[in-house]
mmCIF file of C-alpha atoms in Angstrom:
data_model
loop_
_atom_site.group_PDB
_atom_site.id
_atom_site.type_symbol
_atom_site.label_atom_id
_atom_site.label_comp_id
_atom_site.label_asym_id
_atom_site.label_seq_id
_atom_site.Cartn_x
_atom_site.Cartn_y
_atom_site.Cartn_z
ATOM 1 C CA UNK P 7 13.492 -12.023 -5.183
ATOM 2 C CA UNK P 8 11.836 -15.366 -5.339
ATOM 3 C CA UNK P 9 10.285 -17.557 -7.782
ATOM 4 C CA UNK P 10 6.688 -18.492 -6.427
ATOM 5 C CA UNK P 11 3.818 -20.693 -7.653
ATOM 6 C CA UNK P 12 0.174 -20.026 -8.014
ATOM 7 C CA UNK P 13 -1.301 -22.914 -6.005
ATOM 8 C CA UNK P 14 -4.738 -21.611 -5.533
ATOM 9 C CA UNK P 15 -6.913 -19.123 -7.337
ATOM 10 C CA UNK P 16 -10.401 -18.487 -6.521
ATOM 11 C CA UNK P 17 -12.969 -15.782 -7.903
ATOM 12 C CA UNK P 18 -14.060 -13.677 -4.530
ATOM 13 C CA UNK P 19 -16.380 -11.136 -5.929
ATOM 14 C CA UNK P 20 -17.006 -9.850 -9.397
ATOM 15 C CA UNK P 21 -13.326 -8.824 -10.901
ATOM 16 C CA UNK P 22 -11.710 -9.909 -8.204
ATOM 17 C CA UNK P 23 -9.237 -13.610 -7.495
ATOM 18 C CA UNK P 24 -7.547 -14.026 -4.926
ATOM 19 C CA UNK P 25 -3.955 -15.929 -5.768
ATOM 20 C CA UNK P 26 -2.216 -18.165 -3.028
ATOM 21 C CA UNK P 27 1.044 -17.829 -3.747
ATOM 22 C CA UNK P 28 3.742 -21.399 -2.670
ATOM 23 C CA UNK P 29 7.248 -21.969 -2.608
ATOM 24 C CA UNK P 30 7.545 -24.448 -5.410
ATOM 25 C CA UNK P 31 9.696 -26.423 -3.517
ATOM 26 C CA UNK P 32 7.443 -26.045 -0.245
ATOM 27 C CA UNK P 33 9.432 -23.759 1.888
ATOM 28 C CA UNK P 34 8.688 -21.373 4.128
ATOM 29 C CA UNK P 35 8.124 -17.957 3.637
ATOM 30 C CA UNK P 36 9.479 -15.254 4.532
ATOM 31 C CA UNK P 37 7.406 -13.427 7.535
ATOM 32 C CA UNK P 38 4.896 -9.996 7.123
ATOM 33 C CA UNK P 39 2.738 -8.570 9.686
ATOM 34 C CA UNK P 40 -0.907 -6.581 8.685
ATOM 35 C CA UNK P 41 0.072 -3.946 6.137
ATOM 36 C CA UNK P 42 2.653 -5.713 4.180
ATOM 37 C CA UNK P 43 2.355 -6.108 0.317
ATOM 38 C CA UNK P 44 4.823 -7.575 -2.592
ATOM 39 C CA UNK P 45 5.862 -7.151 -5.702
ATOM 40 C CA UNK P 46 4.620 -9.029 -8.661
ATOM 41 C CA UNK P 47 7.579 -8.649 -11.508
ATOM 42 C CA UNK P 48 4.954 -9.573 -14.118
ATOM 43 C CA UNK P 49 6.978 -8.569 -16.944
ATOM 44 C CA UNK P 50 11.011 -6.924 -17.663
ATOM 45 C CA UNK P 51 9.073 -3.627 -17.074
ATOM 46 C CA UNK P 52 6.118 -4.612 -15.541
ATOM 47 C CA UNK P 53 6.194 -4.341 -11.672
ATOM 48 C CA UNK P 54 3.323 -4.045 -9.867
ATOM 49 C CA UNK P 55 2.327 -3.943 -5.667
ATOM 50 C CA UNK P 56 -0.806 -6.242 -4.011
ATOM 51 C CA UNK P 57 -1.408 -6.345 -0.304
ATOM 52 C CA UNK P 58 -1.209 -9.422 1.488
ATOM 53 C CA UNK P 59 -4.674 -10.508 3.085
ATOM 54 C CA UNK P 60 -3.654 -13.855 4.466
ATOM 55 C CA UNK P 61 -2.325 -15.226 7.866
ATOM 56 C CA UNK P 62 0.903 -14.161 8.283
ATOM 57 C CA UNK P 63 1.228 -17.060 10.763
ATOM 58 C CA UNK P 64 0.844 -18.992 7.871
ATOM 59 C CA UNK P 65 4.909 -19.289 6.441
ATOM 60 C CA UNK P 66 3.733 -21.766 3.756
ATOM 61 C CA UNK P 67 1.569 -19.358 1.464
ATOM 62 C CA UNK P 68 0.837 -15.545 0.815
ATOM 63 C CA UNK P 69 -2.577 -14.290 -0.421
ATOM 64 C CA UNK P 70 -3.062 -11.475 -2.544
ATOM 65 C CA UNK P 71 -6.121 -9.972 -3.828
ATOM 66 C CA UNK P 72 -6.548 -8.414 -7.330
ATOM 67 C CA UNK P 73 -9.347 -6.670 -9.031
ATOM 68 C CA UNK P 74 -9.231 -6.363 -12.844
ATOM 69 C CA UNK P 75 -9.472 -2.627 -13.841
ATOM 70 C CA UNK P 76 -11.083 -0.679 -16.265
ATOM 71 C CA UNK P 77 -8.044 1.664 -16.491
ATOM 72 C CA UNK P 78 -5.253 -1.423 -16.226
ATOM 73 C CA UNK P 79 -1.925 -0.563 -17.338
ATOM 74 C CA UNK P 80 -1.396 -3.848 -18.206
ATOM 75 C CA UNK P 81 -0.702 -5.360 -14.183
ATOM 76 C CA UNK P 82 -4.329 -6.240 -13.225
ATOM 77 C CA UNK P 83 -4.767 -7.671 -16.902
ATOM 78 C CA UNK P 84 -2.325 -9.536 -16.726
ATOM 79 C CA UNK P 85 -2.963 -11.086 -13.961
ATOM 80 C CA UNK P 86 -6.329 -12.360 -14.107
ATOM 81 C CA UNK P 87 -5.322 -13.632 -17.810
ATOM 82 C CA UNK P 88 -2.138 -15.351 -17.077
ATOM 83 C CA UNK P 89 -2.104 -16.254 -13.740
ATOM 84 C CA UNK P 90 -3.760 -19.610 -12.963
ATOM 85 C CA UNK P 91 -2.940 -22.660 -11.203
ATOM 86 C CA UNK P 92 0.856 -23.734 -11.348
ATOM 87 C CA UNK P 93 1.863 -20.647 -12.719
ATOM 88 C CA UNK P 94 5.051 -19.024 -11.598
ATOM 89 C CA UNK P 95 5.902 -15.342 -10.794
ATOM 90 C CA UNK P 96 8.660 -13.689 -9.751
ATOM 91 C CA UNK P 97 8.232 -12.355 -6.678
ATOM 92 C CA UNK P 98 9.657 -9.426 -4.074
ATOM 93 C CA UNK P 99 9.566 -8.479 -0.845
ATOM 94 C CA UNK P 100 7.278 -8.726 1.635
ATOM 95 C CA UNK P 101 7.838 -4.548 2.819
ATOM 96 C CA UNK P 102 5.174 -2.672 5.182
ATOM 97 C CA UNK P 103 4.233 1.082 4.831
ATOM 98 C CA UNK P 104 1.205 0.570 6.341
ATOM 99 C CA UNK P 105 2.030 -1.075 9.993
ATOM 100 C CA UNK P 106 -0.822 -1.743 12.131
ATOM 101 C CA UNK P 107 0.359 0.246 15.046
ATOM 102 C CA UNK P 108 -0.263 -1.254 18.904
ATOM 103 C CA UNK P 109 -3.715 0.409 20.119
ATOM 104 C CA UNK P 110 -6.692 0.769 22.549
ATOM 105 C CA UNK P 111 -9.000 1.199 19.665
ATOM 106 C CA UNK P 112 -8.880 0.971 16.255
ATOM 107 C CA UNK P 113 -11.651 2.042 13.277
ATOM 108 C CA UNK P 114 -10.966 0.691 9.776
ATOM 109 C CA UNK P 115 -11.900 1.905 6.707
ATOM 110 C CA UNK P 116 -12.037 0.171 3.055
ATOM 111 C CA UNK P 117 -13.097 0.686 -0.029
ATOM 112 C CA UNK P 118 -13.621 -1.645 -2.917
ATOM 113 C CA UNK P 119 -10.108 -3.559 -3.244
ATOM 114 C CA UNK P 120 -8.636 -1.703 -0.375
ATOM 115 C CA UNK P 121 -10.459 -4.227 1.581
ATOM 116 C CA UNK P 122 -7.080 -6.840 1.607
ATOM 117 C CA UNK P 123 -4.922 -5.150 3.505
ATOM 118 C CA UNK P 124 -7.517 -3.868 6.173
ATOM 119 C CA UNK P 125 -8.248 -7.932 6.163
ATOM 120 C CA UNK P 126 -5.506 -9.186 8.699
ATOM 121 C CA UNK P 127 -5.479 -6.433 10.538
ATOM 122 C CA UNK P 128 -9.175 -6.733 11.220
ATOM 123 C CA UNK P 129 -7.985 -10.146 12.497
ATOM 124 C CA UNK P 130 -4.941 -8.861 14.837
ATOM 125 C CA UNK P 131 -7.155 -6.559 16.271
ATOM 126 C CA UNK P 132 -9.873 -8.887 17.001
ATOM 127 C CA UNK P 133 -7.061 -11.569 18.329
ATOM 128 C CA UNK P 134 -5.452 -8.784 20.430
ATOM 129 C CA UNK P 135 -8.747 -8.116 22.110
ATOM 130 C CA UNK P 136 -8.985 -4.664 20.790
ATOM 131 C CA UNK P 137 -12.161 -2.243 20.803
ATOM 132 C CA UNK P 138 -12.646 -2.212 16.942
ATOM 133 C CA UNK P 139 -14.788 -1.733 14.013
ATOM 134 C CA UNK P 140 -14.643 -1.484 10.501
ATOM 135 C CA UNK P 141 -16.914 0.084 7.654
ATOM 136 C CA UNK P 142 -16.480 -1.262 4.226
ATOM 137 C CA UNK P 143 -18.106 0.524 0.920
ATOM 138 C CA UNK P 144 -18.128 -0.493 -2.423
ATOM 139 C CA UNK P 145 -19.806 -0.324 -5.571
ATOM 140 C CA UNK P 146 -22.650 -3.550 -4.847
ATOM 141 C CA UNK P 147 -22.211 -6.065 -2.953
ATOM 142 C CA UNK P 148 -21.382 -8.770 -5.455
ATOM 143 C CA UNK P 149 -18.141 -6.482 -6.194
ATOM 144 C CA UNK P 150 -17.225 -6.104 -2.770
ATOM 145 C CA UNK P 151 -14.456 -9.508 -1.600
ATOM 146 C CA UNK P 152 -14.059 -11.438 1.296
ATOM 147 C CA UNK P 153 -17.385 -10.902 2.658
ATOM 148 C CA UNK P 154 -17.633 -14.315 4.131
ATOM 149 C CA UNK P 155 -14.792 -14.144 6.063
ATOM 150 C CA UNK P 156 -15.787 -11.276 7.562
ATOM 151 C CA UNK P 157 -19.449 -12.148 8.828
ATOM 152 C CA UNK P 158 -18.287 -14.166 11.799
ATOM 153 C CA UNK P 159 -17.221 -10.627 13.075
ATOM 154 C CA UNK P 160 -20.455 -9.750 13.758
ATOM 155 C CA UNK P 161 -21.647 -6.439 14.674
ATOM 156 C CA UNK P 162 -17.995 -4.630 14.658
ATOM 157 C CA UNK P 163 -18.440 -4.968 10.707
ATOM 158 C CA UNK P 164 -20.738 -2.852 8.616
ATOM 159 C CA UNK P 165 -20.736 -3.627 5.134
ATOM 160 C CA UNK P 166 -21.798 -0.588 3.025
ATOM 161 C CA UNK P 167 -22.594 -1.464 -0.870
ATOM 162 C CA UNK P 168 -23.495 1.839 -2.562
ATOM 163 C CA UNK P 169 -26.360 0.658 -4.302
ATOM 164 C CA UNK P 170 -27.877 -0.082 -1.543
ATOM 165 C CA UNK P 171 -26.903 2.514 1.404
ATOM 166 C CA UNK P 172 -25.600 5.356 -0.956
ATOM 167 C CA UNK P 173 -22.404 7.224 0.141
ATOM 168 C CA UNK P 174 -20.699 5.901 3.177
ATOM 169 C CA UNK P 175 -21.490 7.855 6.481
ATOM 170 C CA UNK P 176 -18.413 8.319 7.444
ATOM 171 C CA UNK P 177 -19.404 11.335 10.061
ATOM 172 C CA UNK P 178 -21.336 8.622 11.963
ATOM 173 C CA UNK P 179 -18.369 6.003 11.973
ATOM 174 C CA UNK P 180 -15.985 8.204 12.989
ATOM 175 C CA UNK P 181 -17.783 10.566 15.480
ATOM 176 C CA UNK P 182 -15.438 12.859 17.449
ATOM 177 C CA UNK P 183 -11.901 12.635 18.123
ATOM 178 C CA UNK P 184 -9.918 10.180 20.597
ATOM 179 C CA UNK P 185 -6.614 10.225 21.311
ATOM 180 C CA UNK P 186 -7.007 6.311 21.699
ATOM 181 C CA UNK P 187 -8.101 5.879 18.819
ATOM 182 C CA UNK P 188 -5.989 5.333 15.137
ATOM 183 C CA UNK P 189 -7.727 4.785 11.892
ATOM 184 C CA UNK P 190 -6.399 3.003 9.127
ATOM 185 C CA UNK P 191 -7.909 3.515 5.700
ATOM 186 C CA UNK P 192 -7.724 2.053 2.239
ATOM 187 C CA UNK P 193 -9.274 2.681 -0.723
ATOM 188 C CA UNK P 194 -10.335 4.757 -3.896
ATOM 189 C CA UNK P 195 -8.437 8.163 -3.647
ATOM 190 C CA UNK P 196 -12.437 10.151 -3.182
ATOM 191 C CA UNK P 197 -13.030 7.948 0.260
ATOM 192 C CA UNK P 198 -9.099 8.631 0.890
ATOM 193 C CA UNK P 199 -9.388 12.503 1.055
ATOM 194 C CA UNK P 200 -12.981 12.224 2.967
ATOM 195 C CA UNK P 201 -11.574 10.463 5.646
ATOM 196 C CA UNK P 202 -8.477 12.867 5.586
ATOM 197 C CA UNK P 203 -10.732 15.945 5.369
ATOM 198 C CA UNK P 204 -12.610 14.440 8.971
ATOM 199 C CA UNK P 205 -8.893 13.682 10.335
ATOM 200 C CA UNK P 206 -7.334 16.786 10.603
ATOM 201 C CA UNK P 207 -8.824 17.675 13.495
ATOM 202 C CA UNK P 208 -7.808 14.423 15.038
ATOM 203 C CA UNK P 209 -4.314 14.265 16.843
ATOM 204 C CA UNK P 210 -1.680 13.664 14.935
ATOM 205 C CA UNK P 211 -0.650 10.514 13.498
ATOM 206 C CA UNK P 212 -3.922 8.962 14.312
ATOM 207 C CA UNK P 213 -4.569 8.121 10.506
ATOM 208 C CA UNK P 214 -2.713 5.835 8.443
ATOM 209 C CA UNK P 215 -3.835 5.724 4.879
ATOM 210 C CA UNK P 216 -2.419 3.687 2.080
ATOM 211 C CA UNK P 217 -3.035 4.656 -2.001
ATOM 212 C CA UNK P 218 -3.592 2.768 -4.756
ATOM 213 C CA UNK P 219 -3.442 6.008 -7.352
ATOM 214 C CA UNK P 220 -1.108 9.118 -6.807
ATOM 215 C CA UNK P 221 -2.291 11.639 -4.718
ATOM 216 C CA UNK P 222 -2.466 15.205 -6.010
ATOM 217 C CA UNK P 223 0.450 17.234 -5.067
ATOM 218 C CA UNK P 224 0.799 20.910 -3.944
ATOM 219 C CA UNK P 225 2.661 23.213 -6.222
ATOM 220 C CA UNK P 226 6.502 21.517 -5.707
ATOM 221 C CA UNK P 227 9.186 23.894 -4.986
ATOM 222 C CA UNK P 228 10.635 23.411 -8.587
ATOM 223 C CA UNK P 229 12.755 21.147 -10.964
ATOM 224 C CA UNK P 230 15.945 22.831 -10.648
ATOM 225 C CA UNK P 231 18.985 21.163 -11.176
ATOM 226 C CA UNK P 232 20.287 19.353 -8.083
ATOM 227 C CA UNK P 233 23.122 17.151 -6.758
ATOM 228 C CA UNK P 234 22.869 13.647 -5.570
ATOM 229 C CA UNK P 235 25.984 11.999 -3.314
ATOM 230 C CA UNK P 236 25.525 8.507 -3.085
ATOM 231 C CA UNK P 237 27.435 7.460 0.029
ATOM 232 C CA UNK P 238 27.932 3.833 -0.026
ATOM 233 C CA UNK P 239 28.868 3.658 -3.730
ATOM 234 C CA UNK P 240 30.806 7.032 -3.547
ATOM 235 C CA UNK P 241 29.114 8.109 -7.099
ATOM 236 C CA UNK P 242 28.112 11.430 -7.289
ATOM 237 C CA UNK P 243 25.645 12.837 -9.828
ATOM 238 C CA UNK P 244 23.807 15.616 -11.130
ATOM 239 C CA UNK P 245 20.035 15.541 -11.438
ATOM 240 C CA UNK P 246 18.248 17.439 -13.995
ATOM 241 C CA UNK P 247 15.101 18.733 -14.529
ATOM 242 C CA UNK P 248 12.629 16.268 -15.644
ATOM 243 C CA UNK P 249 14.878 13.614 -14.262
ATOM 244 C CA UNK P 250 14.051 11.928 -11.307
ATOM 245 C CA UNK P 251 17.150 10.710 -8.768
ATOM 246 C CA UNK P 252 16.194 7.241 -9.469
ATOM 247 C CA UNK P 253 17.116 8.021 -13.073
ATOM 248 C CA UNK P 254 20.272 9.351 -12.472
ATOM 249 C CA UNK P 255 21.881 6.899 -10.094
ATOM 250 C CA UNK P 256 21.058 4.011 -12.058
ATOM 251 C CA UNK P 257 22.693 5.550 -15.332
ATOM 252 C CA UNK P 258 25.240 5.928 -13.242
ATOM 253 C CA UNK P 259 25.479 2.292 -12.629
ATOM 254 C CA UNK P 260 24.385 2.395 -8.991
ATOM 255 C CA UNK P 261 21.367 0.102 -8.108
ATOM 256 C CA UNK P 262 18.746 0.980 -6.385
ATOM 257 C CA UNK P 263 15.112 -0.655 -6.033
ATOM 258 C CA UNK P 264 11.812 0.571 -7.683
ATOM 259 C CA UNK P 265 8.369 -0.542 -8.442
ATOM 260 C CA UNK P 266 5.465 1.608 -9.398
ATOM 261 C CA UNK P 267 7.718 4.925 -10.217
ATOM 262 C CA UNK P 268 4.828 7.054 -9.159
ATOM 263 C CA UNK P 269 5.377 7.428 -5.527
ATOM 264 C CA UNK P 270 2.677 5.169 -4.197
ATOM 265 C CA UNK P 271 4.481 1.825 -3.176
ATOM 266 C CA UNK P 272 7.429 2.917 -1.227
ATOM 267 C CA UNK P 273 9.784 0.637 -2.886
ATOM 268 C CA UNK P 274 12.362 3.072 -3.232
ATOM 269 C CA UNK P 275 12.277 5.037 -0.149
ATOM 270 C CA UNK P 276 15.748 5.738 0.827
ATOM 271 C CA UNK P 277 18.020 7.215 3.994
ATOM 272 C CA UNK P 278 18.669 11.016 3.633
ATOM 273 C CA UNK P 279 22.253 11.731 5.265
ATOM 274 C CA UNK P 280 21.880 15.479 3.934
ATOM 275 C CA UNK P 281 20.067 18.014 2.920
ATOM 276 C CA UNK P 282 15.981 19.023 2.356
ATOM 277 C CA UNK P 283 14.357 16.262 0.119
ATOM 278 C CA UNK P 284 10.954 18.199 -1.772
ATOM 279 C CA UNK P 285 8.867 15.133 -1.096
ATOM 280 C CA UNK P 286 6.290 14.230 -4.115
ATOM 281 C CA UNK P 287 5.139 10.943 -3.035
ATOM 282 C CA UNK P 288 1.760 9.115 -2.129
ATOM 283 C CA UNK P 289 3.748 7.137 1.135
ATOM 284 C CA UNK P 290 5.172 9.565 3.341
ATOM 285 C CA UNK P 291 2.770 11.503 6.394
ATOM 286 C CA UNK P 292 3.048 14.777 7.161
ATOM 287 C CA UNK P 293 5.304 13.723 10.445
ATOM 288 C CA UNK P 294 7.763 11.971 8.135
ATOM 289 C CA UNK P 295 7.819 14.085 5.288
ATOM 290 C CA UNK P 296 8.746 17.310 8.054
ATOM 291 C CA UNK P 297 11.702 14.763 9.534
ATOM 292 C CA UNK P 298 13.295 14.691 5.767
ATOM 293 C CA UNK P 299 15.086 11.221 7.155
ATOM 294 C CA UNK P 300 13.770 9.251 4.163
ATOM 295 C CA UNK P 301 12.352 10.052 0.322
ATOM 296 C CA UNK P 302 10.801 7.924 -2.437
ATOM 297 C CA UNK P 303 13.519 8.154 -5.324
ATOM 298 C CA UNK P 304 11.308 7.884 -7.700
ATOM 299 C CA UNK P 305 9.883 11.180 -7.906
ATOM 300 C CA UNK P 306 10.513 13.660 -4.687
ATOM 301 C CA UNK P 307 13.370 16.042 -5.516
ATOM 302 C CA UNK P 308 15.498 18.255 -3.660
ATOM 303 C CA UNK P 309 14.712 21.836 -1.738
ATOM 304 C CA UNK P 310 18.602 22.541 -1.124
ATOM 305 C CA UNK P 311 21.366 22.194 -3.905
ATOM 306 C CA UNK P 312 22.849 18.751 -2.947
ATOM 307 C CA UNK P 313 21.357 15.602 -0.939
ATOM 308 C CA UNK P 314 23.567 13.190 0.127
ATOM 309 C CA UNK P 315 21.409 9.732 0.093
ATOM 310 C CA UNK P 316 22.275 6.209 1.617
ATOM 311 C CA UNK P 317 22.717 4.608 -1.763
#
C-alpha cells in the first residue's frame, strides 16, 4: 500500500475527472500493463477499484478515470468532492483481471466509463501493429471521456453517443466469428450481456469482459455449512450460512485482502488446494470457473464439504 498524491485533476466529460496520481516524494511506480486497476482506500471502510488509462511506460504517474454516480455508495462522491490537487490517498495495487491478451485482431468495446481501461489497450494494439477497432457508446457525447485522445485514431474508432445514433449496432461491429479475433468489453452491465449474448457462438475465450456492477447469478448450489483449511496459517474454520469465507478467516485472525466484497474486483481471489469452490463472482470466465484453481473469497462458497485454500 502506498501513500500517493493528486498532482493533476482535470474535468474530461460531464461527471467525469481524471486524477494523476504521484509519488510524493517523486518515485517511480510500480509497473501495470492494459487492464490493470487500483485500489483507492478512501475511507477505514471505504475501498473502492478505478482502471488505469495512462501510459504504463510512464513509472512517474497513474491515471484513473472516475465518473460521479447517481447511485454512489459514497466512492465516486467522494472522490470528485475531496480529491483535488495535493491531496493524498492511500493507495493499492496495481492487479490485472483484464490482460490484454497477444493477438492478430482485436475489437473493443466500451461503454460510458468503461472507456479507461479499453484506453491503453487501444494504444498497445495500435503500437503492436494490430488489425483493430473499437466502438464506444454512451449516453451524449459531452458525457462520453477521452474523446480527444482518441481522434488521432482515425477510422478504427467509432464513437457512438446514444442521442445521436440510438442503440449501439453491435451485430455490425462484430459480424461473424474469427478465431483470430478476441474482444474485450467494458461497460454498463445491459451492453455487457449484449455482447455476451453475440459471443457464445464465438470460440471460447475470445471475450474478455470486465464489470463495474455484479452480475446476476444462477441459482447457487446452496449456503450449507462448509469447512475452510487455511494452509499457510494452519487455521481451520467453519463457514456458515450467510457467512462468506472472507468472514470467517479474518475472525479467525488470518488476513486476507478484499475490496469491493461483491465479487467484481478480484481482490480476493485466492489458490484452491482442495475441493469444488461454488463460484458467485463477477471476475472469473467460464474456463476458470470449470478449473476451480482460484475463487473470490468474498462471496463464492463451497460445492463439497471442505476447501482447503492457499491462505
Amino acid at each position: 500500500m502506498s501513500s500517493l498524491v493528486v498532482a493533476e485533476r482535470t474535468q474530461v466529460a460531464d461527471d467525469v475527472v481524471a486524477l494523476t496520481l504521484r509519488h510524493p516524494e517523486n518515485r517511480p511506480l510500480p509497473e501495470w500493463r492494459p487492464g490493470a486497476h487500483i485500489d483507492l482506500l478512501l475511507d477505514d471502510d471505504l475501498v473502492r477499484t478505478y482502471s488505469l488509462c495512462g501510459d504504463p511506460a510512464d513509472r512517474a504517474s497513474w491515471r484513473i478515470g472516475v465518473l460521479r454516480t447517481v447511485d454512489s455508495r459514497g466512492g465516486s462522491a467522494l472522490v470528485h468532492d475531496k480529491l483535488h490537487v495535493d491531496t493524498r490517498v492511500r493507495v493499492r495495487g496495481p492487479r490485472n483481471t483484464f490482460a490484454l491478451r497477444p493477438a492478430r485482431r482485436y475489437l473493443f468495446v466500451a461503454g460510458g466509463i468503461g472507456i479507461t481501461p479499453i484506453l491503453p489497450m487501444v494504444a498497445a494494439a495500435a503500437a503492436a501493429g494490430a488489425d483493430w477497432r473499437l466502438l464506444y457508446g454512451g449516453r451524449s457525447h459531452s458525457s462520453m471521456a477521452f474523446l480527444d485522445e482518441l481522434a488521432p485514431y482515425g477510422d478504427p474508432v467509432a464513437v457512438r453517443p446514444q442521442d445521436r445514433h440510438g442503440l449501439l449496432d453491435l451485430d455490425g461491429f462484430l459480424g461473424e466469428p474469427d478465431d483470430r479475433t478476441l474482444v474485450y468489453c467494458c461497460g454498463p452491465e445491459p451492453l455487457l450481456a449484449a455482447v455476451e449474448r453475440r459471443c457464445r457462438v464465438w470460440p471460447a475465450g475470445t471475450l474478455q469482459v470486465e464489470r463495474f456492477r455484479v452480475q446476476e447469478q444462477q441459482a447457487p448450489a446452496g449456503d450449507h455449512p462448509f469447512e475452510v483449511v487455511c494452509s499457510q496459517s494452519g487455521v481451520t474454520v467453519q463457514v456458515a450460512p450467510g457467512d462468506s469465507v472472507l468472514q470467517a478467516v479474518r475472525a479467525a485472525g488470518v488476513s486476507a485482502l478484499s475490496s469491493c466484497a461483491e465479487g467484481i474486483c478480484g481482490t480476493c481471489e485466492t489458490e484452491v488446494l482442495e475441493g469444488v469452490p461454488d463460484h458467485r463472482d463477477s471476475v472469473l470466465g467460464e474456463e476458470e470457473r470449470a478449473s476451480g484453481e482460484t475463487m473470490m473469497i468474498c462471496v463464492s462458497r463451497a460445492r463439497t464439504p471442505r476447501l482447503v485454500l492457499d491462505l
